[in-house]
CSV table of C-alpha atoms (C1' of nucleotides) in Angstrom, one decimal:
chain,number,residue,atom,x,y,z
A,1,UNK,CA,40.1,-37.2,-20.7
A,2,UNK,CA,37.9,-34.1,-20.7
A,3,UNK,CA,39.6,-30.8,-21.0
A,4,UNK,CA,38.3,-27.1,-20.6
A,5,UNK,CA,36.1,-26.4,-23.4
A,6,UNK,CA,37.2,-23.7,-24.8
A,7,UNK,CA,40.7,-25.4,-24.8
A,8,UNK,CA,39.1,-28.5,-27.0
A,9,UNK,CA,37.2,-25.7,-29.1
A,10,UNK,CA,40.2,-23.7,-29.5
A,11,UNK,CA,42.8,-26.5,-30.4
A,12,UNK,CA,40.2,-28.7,-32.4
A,13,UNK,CA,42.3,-29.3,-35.9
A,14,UNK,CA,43.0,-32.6,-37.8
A,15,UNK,CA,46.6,-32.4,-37.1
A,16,UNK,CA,46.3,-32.5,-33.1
A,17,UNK,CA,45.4,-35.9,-32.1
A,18,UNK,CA,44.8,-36.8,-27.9
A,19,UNK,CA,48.3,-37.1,-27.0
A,20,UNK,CA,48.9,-33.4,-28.4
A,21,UNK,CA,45.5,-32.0,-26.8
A,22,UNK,CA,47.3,-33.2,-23.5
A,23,UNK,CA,50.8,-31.8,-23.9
A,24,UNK,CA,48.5,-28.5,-24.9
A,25,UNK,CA,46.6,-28.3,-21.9
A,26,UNK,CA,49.3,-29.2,-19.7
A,27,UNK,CA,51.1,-25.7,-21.2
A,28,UNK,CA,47.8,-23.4,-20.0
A,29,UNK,CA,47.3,-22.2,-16.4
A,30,UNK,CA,44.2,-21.3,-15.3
A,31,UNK,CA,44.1,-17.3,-14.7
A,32,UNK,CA,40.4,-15.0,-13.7
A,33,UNK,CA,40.1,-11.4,-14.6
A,34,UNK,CA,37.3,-9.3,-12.8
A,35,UNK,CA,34.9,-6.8,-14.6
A,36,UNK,CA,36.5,-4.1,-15.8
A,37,UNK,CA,40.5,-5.7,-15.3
A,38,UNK,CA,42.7,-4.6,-17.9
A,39,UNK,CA,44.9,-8.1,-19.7
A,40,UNK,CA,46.9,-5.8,-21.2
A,41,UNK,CA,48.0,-2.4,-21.4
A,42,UNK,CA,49.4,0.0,-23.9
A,43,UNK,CA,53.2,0.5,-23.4
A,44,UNK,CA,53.4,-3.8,-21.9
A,45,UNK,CA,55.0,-6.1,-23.5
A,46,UNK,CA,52.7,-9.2,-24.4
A,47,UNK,CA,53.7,-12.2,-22.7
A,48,UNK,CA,50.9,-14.8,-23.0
A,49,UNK,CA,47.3,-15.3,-24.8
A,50,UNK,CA,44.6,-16.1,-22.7
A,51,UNK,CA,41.6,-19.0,-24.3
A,52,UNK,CA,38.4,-17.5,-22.9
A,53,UNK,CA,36.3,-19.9,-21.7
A,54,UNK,CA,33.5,-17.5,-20.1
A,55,UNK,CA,33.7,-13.5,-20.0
A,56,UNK,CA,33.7,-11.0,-22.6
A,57,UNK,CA,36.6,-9.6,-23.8
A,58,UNK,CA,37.3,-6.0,-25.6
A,59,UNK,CA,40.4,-4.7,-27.1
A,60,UNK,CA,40.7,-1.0,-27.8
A,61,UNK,CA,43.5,1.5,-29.5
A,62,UNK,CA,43.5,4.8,-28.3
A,63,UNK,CA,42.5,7.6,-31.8
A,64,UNK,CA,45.0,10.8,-32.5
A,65,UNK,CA,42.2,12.8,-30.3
A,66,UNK,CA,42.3,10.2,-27.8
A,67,UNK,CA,39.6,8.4,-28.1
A,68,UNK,CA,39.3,5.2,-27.1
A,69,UNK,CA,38.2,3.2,-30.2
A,70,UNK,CA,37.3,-0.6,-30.0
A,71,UNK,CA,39.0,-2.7,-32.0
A,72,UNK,CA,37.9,-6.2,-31.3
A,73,UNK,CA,35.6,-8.2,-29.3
A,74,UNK,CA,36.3,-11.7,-27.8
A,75,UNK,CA,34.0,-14.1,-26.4
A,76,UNK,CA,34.0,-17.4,-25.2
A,77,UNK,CA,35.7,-20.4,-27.4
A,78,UNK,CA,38.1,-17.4,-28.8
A,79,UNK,CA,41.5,-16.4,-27.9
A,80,UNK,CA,42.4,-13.1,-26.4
A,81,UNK,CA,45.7,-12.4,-28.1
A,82,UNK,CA,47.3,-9.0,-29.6
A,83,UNK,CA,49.3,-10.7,-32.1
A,84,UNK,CA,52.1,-7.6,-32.8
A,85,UNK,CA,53.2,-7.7,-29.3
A,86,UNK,CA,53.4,-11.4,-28.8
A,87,UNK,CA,54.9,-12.7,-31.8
A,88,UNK,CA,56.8,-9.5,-32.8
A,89,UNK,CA,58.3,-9.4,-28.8
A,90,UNK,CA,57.4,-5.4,-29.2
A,91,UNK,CA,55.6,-2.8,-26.8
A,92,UNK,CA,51.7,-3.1,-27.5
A,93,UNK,CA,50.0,0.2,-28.5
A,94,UNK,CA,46.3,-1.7,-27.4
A,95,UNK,CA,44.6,-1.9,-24.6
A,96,UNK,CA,43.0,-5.5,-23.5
A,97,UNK,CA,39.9,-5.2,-21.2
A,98,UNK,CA,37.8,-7.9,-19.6
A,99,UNK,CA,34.3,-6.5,-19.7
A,100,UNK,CA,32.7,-9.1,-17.3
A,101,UNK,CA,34.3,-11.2,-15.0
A,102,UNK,CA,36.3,-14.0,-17.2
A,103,UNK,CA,37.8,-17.7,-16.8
A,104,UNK,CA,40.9,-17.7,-19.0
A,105,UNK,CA,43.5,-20.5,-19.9
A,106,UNK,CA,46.7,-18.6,-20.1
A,107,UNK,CA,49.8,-19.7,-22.4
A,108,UNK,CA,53.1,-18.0,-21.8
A,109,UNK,CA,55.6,-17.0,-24.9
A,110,UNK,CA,57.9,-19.7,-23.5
A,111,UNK,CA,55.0,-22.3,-23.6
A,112,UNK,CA,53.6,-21.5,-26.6
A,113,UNK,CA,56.8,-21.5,-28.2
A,114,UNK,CA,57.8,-25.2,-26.9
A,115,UNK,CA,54.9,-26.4,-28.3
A,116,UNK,CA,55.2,-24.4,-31.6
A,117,UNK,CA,59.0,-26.3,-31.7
A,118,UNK,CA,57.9,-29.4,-30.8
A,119,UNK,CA,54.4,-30.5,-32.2
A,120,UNK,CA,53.8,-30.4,-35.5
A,121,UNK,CA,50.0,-30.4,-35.5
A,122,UNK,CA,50.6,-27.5,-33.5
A,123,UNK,CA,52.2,-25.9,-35.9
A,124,UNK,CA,50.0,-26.2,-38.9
A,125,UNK,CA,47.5,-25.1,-36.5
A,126,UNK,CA,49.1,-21.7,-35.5
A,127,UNK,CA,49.3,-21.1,-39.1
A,128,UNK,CA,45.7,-22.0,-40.2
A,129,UNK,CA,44.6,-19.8,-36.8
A,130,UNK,CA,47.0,-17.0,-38.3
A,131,UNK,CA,45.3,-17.3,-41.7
A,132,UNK,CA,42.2,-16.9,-40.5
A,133,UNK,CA,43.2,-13.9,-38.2
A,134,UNK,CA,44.8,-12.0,-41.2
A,135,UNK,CA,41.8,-12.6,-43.3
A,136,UNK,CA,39.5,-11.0,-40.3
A,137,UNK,CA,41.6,-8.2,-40.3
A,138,UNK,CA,41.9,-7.5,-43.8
A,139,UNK,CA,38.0,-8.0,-44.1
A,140,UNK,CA,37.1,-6.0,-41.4
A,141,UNK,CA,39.1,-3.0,-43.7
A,142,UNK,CA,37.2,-3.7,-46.2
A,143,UNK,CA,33.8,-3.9,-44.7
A,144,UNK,CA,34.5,0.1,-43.0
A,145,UNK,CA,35.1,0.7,-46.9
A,146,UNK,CA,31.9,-1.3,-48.1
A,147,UNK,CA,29.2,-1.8,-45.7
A,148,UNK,CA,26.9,0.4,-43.9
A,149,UNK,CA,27.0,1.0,-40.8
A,150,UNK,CA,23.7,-0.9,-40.1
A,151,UNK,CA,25.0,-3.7,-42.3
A,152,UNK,CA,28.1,-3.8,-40.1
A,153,UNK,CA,25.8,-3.8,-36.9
A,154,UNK,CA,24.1,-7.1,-38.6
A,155,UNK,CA,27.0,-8.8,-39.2
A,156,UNK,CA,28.1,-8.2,-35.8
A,157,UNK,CA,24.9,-9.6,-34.7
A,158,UNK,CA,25.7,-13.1,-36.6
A,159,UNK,CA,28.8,-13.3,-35.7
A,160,UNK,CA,29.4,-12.5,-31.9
A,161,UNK,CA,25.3,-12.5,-30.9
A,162,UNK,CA,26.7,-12.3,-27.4
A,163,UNK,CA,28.9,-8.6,-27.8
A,164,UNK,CA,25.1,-7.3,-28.7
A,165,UNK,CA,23.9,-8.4,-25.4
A,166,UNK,CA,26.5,-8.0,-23.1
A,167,UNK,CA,28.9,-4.7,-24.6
A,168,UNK,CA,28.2,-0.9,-23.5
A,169,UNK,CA,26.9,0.4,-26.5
A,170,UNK,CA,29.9,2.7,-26.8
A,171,UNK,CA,32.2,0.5,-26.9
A,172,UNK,CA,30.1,-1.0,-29.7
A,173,UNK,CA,29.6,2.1,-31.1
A,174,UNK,CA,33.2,3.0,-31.6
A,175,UNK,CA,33.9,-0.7,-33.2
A,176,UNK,CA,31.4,0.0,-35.8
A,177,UNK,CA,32.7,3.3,-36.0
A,178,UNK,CA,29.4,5.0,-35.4
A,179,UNK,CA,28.4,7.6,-32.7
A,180,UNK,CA,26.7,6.0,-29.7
A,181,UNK,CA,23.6,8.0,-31.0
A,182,UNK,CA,23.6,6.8,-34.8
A,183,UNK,CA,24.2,3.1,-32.9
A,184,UNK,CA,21.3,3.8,-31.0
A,185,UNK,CA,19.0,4.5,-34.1
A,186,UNK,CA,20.6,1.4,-36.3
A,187,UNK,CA,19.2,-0.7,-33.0
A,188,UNK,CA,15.5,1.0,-33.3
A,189,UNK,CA,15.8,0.3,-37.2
A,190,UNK,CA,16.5,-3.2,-37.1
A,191,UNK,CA,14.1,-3.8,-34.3
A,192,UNK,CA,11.6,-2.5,-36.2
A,193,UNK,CA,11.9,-4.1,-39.8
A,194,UNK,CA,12.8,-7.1,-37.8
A,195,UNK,CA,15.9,-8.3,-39.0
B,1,UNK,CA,80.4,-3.1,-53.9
B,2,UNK,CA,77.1,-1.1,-55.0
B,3,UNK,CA,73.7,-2.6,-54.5
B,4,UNK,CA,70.5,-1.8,-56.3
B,5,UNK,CA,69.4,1.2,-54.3
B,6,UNK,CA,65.9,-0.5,-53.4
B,7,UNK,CA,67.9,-3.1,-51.5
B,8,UNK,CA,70.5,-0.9,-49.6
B,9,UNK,CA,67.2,0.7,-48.2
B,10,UNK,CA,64.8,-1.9,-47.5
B,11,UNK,CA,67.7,-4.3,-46.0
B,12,UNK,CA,69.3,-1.2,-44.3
B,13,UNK,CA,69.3,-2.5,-40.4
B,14,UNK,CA,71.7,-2.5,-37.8
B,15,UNK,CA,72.2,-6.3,-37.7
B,16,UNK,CA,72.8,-6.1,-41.4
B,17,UNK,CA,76.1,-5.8,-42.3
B,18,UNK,CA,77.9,-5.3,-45.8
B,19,UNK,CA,78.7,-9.4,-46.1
B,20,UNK,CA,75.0,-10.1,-45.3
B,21,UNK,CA,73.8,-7.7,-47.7
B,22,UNK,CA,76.1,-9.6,-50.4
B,23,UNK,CA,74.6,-12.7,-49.2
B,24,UNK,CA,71.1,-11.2,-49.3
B,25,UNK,CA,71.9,-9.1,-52.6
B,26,UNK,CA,72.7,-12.7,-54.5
B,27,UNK,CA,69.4,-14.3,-53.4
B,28,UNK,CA,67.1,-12.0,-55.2
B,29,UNK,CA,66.5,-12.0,-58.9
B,30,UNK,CA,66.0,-8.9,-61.5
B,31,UNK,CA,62.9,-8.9,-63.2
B,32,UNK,CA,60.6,-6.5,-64.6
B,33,UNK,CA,56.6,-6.0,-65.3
B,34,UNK,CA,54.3,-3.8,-67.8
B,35,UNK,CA,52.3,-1.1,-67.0
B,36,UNK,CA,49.2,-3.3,-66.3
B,37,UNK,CA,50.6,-6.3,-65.8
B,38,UNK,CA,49.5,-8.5,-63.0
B,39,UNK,CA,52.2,-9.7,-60.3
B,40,UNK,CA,49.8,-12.2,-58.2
B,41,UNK,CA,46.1,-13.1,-59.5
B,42,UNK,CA,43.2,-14.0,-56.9
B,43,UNK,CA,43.6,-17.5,-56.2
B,44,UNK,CA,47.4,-18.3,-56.8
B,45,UNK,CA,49.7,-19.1,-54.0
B,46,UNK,CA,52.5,-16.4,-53.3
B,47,UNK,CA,55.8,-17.9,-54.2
B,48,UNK,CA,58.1,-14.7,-53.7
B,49,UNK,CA,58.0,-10.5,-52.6
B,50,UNK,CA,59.7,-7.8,-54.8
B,51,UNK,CA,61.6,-5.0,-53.6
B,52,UNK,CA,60.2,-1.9,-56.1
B,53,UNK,CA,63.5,-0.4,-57.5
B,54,UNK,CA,61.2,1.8,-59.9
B,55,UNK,CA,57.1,2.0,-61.1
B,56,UNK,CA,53.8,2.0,-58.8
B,57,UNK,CA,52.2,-1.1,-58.0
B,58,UNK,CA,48.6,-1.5,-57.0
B,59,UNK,CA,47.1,-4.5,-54.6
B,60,UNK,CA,43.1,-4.7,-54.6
B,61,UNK,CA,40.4,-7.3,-53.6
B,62,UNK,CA,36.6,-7.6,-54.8
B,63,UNK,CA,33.7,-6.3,-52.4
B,64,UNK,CA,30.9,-8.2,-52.0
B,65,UNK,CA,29.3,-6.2,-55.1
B,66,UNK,CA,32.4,-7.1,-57.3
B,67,UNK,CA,33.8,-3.7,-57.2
B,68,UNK,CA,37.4,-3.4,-56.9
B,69,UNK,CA,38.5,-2.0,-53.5
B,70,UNK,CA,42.5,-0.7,-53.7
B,71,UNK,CA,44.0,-2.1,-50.5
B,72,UNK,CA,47.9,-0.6,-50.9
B,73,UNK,CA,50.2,1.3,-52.9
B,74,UNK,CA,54.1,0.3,-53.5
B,75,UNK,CA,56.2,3.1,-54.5
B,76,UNK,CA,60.5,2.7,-54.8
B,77,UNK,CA,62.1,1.5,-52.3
B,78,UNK,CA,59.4,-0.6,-50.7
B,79,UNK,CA,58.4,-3.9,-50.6
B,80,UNK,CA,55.5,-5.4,-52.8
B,81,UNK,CA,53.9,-8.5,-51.1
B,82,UNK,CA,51.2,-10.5,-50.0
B,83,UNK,CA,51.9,-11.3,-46.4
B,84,UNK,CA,49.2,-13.8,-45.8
B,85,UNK,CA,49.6,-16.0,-48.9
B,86,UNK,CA,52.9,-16.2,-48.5
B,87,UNK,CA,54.0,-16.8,-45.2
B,88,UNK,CA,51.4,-18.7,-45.1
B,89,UNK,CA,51.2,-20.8,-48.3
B,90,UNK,CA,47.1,-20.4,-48.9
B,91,UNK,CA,45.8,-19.5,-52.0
B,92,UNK,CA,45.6,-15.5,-51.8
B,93,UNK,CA,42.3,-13.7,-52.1
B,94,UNK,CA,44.0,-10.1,-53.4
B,95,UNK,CA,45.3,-9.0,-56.9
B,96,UNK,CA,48.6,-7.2,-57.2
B,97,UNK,CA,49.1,-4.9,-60.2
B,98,UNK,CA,51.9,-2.8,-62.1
B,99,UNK,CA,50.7,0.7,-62.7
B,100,UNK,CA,53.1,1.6,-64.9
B,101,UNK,CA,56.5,-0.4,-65.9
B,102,UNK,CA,58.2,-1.8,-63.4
B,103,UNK,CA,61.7,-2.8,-62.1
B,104,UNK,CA,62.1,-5.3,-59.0
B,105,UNK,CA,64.7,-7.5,-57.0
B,106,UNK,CA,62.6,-10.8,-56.6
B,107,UNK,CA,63.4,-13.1,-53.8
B,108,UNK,CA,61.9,-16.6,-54.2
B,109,UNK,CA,60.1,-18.3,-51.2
B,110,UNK,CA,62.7,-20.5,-50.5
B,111,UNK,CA,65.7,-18.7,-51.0
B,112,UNK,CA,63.9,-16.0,-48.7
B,113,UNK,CA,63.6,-18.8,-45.8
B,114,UNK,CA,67.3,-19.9,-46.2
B,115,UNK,CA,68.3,-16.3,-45.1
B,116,UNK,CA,65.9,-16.4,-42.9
B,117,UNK,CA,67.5,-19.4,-41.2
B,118,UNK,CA,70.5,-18.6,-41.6
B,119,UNK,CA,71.6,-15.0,-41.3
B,120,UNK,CA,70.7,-13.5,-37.5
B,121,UNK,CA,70.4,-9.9,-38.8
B,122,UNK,CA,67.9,-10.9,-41.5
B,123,UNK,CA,65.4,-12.4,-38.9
B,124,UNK,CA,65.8,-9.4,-37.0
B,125,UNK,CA,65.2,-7.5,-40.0
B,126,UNK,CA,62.1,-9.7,-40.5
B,127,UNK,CA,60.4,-8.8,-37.6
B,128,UNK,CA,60.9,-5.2,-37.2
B,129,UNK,CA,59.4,-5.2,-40.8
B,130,UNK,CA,56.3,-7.3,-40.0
B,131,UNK,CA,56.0,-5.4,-36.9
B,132,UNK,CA,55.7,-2.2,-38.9
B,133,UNK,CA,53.4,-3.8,-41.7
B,134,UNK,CA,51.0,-4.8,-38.7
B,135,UNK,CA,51.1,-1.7,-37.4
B,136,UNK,CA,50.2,0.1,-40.2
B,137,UNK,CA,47.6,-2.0,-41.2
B,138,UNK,CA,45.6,-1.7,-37.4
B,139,UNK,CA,46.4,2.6,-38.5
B,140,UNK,CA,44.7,2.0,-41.7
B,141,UNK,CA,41.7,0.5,-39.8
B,142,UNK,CA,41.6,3.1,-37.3
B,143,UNK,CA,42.0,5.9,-39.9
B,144,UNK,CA,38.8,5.0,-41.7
B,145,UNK,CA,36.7,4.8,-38.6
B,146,UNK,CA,38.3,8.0,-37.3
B,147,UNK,CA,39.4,10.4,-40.2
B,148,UNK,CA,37.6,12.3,-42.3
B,149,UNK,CA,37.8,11.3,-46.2
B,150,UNK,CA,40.3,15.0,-46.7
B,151,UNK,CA,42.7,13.7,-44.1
B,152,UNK,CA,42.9,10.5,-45.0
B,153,UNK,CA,43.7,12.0,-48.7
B,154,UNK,CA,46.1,14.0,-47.0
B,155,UNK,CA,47.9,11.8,-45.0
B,156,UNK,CA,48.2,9.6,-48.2
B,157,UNK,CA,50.0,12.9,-49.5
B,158,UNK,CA,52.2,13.1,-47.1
B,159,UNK,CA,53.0,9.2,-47.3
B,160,UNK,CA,53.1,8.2,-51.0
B,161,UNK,CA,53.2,11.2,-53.0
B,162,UNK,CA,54.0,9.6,-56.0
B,163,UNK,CA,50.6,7.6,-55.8
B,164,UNK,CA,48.6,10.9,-55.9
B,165,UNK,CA,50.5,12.2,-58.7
B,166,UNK,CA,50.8,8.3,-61.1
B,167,UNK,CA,47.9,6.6,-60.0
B,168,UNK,CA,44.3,6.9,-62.0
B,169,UNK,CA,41.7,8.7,-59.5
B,170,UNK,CA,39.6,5.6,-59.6
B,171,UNK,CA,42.1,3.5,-57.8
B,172,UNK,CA,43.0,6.2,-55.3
B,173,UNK,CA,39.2,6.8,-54.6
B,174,UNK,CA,38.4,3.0,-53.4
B,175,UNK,CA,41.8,3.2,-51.5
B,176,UNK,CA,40.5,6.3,-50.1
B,177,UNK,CA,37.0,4.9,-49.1
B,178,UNK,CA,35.1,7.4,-51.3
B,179,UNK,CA,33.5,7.7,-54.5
B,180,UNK,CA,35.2,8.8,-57.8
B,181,UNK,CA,33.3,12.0,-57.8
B,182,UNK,CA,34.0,13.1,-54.1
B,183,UNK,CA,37.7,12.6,-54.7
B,184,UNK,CA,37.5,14.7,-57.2
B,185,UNK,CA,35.9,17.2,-55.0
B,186,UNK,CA,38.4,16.4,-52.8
B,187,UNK,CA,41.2,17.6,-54.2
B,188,UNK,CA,39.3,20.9,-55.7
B,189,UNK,CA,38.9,21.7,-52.0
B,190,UNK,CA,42.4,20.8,-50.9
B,191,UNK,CA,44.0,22.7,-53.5
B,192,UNK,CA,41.6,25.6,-53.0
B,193,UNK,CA,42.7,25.8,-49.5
B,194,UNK,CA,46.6,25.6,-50.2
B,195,UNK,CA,47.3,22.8,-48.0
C,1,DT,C1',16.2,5.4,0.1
C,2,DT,C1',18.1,8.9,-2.1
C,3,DG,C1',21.2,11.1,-4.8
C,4,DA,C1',24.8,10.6,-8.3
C,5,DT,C1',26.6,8.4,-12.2
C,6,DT,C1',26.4,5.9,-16.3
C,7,DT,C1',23.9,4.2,-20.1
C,8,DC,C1',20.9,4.7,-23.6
C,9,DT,C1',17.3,7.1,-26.4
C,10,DT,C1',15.5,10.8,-29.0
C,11,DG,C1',15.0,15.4,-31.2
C,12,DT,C1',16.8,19.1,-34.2
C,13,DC,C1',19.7,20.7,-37.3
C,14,DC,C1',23.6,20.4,-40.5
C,15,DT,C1',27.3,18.5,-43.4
C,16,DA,C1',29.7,15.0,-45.9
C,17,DT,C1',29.2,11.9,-49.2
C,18,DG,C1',26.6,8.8,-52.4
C,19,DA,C1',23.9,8.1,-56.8
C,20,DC,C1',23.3,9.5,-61.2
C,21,DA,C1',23.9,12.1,-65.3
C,22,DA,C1',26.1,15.3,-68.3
C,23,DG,C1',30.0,17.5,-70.0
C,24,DT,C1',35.3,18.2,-70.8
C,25,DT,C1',39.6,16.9,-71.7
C,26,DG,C1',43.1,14.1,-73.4
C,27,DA,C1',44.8,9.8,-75.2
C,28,DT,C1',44.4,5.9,-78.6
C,29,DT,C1',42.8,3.7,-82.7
C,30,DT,C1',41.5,3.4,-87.4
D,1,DA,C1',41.2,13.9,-89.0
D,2,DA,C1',37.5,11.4,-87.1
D,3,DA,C1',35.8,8.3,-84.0
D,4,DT,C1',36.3,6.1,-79.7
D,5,DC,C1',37.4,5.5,-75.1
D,6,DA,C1',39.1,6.4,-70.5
D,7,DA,C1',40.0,9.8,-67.0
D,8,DC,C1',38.3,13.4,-64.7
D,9,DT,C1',35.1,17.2,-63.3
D,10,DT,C1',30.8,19.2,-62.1
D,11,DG,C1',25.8,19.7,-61.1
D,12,DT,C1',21.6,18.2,-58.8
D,13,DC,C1',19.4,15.8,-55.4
D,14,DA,C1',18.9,12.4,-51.7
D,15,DT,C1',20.4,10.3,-47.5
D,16,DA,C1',23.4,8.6,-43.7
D,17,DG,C1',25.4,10.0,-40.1
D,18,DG,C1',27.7,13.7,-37.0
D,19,DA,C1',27.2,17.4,-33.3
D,20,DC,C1',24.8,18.8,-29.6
D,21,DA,C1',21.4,18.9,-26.1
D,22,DA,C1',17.7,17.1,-23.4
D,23,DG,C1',15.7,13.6,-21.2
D,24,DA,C1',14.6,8.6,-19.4
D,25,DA,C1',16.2,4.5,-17.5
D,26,DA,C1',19.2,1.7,-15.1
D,27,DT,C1',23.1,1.1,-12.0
D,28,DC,C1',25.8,2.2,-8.2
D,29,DA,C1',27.2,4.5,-3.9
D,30,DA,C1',26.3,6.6,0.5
DNA sequence: TTGATTTCTTGTCCTATGACAAGTTGATTT
DNA sequence: AAATCAACTTGTCATAGGACAAGAAATCAA
């Protein structure tokens, strides 16, 4: 049977055979958010992830002076998840925003955690997905201690091609953790010596 | 009875009560480390966390250059572990380092998920814990992309003030996100200005 | 279509911080 | 004590990036 991509993407792991894939996509509603639509919002309680299978998808914490500072992207093939609030059944302090209209595959806590009980390869995958979250994270630190801000901007660029294309520059900006103006020069830069 | 005084305060919870904390009290293990001494080496898997009853503890990965970058402090009281090798059981990526003789409350991987299963208040405890831990990790993020390098060393001040005063300026500077030198400027200009 | 709004670029100037090197101090070893 | 080494400070210079302001370009609304 063929299932939404970004569901056979997302769930592709040696330990989910057919059979799982099916119990898995069985668990997921469809859901759409328009342009602009917030997934979440600070003071909610997370109740679901969403697989993206077309949109893009910003998250963004709000900074002691109130500004809004990006903290991740999301685009298609990734899941749309703020992790503290789901798992940890906590208020969220983040903001989820849809910046173009998205196609979502939604799993509910209830859901999720059926299958987490209940399928193993399931379970080894929500801990290799964890891994690989945690390691982002911590890597992400250490690239705002390490990098450049032009170095960040290219690694951005490999990494999420489409957030270059499609993001407001400020909200790029504010991920990198440049000013839109210093963003605006890195672009000219790299443009130039043709990275 | 009387605990270890790390323990009373790390396990202090509402849903932990005085037989839990016997039961929680048995399952960890005394142990101690040199000044210098490594408590988990890039590469190993995690096997157990330590409550710090006394010393300073360091945990630092390698940039991309091979410098060390100092990711955390532990001071007294708190709890000195690697979240994502553990819980996890990958090989971890960070080093974890007495700063000066220490003495710790061990608790083994196993004997950790036994209380986990079986006491109610522990898993509780658990969470709110790794809900704080997240939390303060996403507010390490954001206070390098928003904070200027004096705030940051002040709000490390505020927060560990041990670390200031035991730990070599080298490890507090790559913590800190700045050079050896600028720290030092750093804290000519703080204590200039009386703050 | 026209005006308003948002997004992005660019200029000028300024400050924080890095790179590098030299010097000081204090601790450790022989 | 002398020599060595690590920890820290300070100076000089260069540069990345911030603040602010003025456009240009694109988007949206009336």
């Amino acid at each position: 049977m063929k299932y939404p991509s970004c569901l056979s993407e997302i769930y592709a792991h040696p330990g989910i055979d057919e059979l799982d894939l099916s119990s898995i996509y069985t668990a997921h509603e469809q859901v759409f958010f328009s342009k602009g639509e917030f997934i979440l919002t600070e003071g909610q309680l997370s109740n679901a992830y969403y697989c993206l299978e077309n949109g893009l998808v910003r998250a963004f914490a709000k900074s002691a002076e109130g500004n809004e500072i990006t903290t991740a992207f999301f685009s298609p093939n990734e899941i749309v998840i703020e992790v503290a609030s789901l798992f940890l059944r906590q208020a969220t302090r983040e903001n989820i925003q849809a910046l173009s209209d998205c196609e979502c595959w939604m799993i509910r806590y209830d859901a999720f955690q059926d299958l987490f009980e209940n399928i193993s390869g399931f379970t080894e995958w929500g801990r290799s997905w964890m891994s690989r979250a945690l390691l982002a994270n911590k890597q992400r630190s250490l690239s705002m201690i390490t990098d450049t801000a032009t170095n960040r901007y290219l690694k951005l660029q490999q990494e999420h091609p489409k957030v270059l294309q499609m993001a407001p520059l400020k909200y790029i900006a504010s991920y990198l953790g440049v000013t839109d103006s210093s963003l605006s020069r890195i672009r000219k830069e790299v443009a130039l010596k043709g990275y």
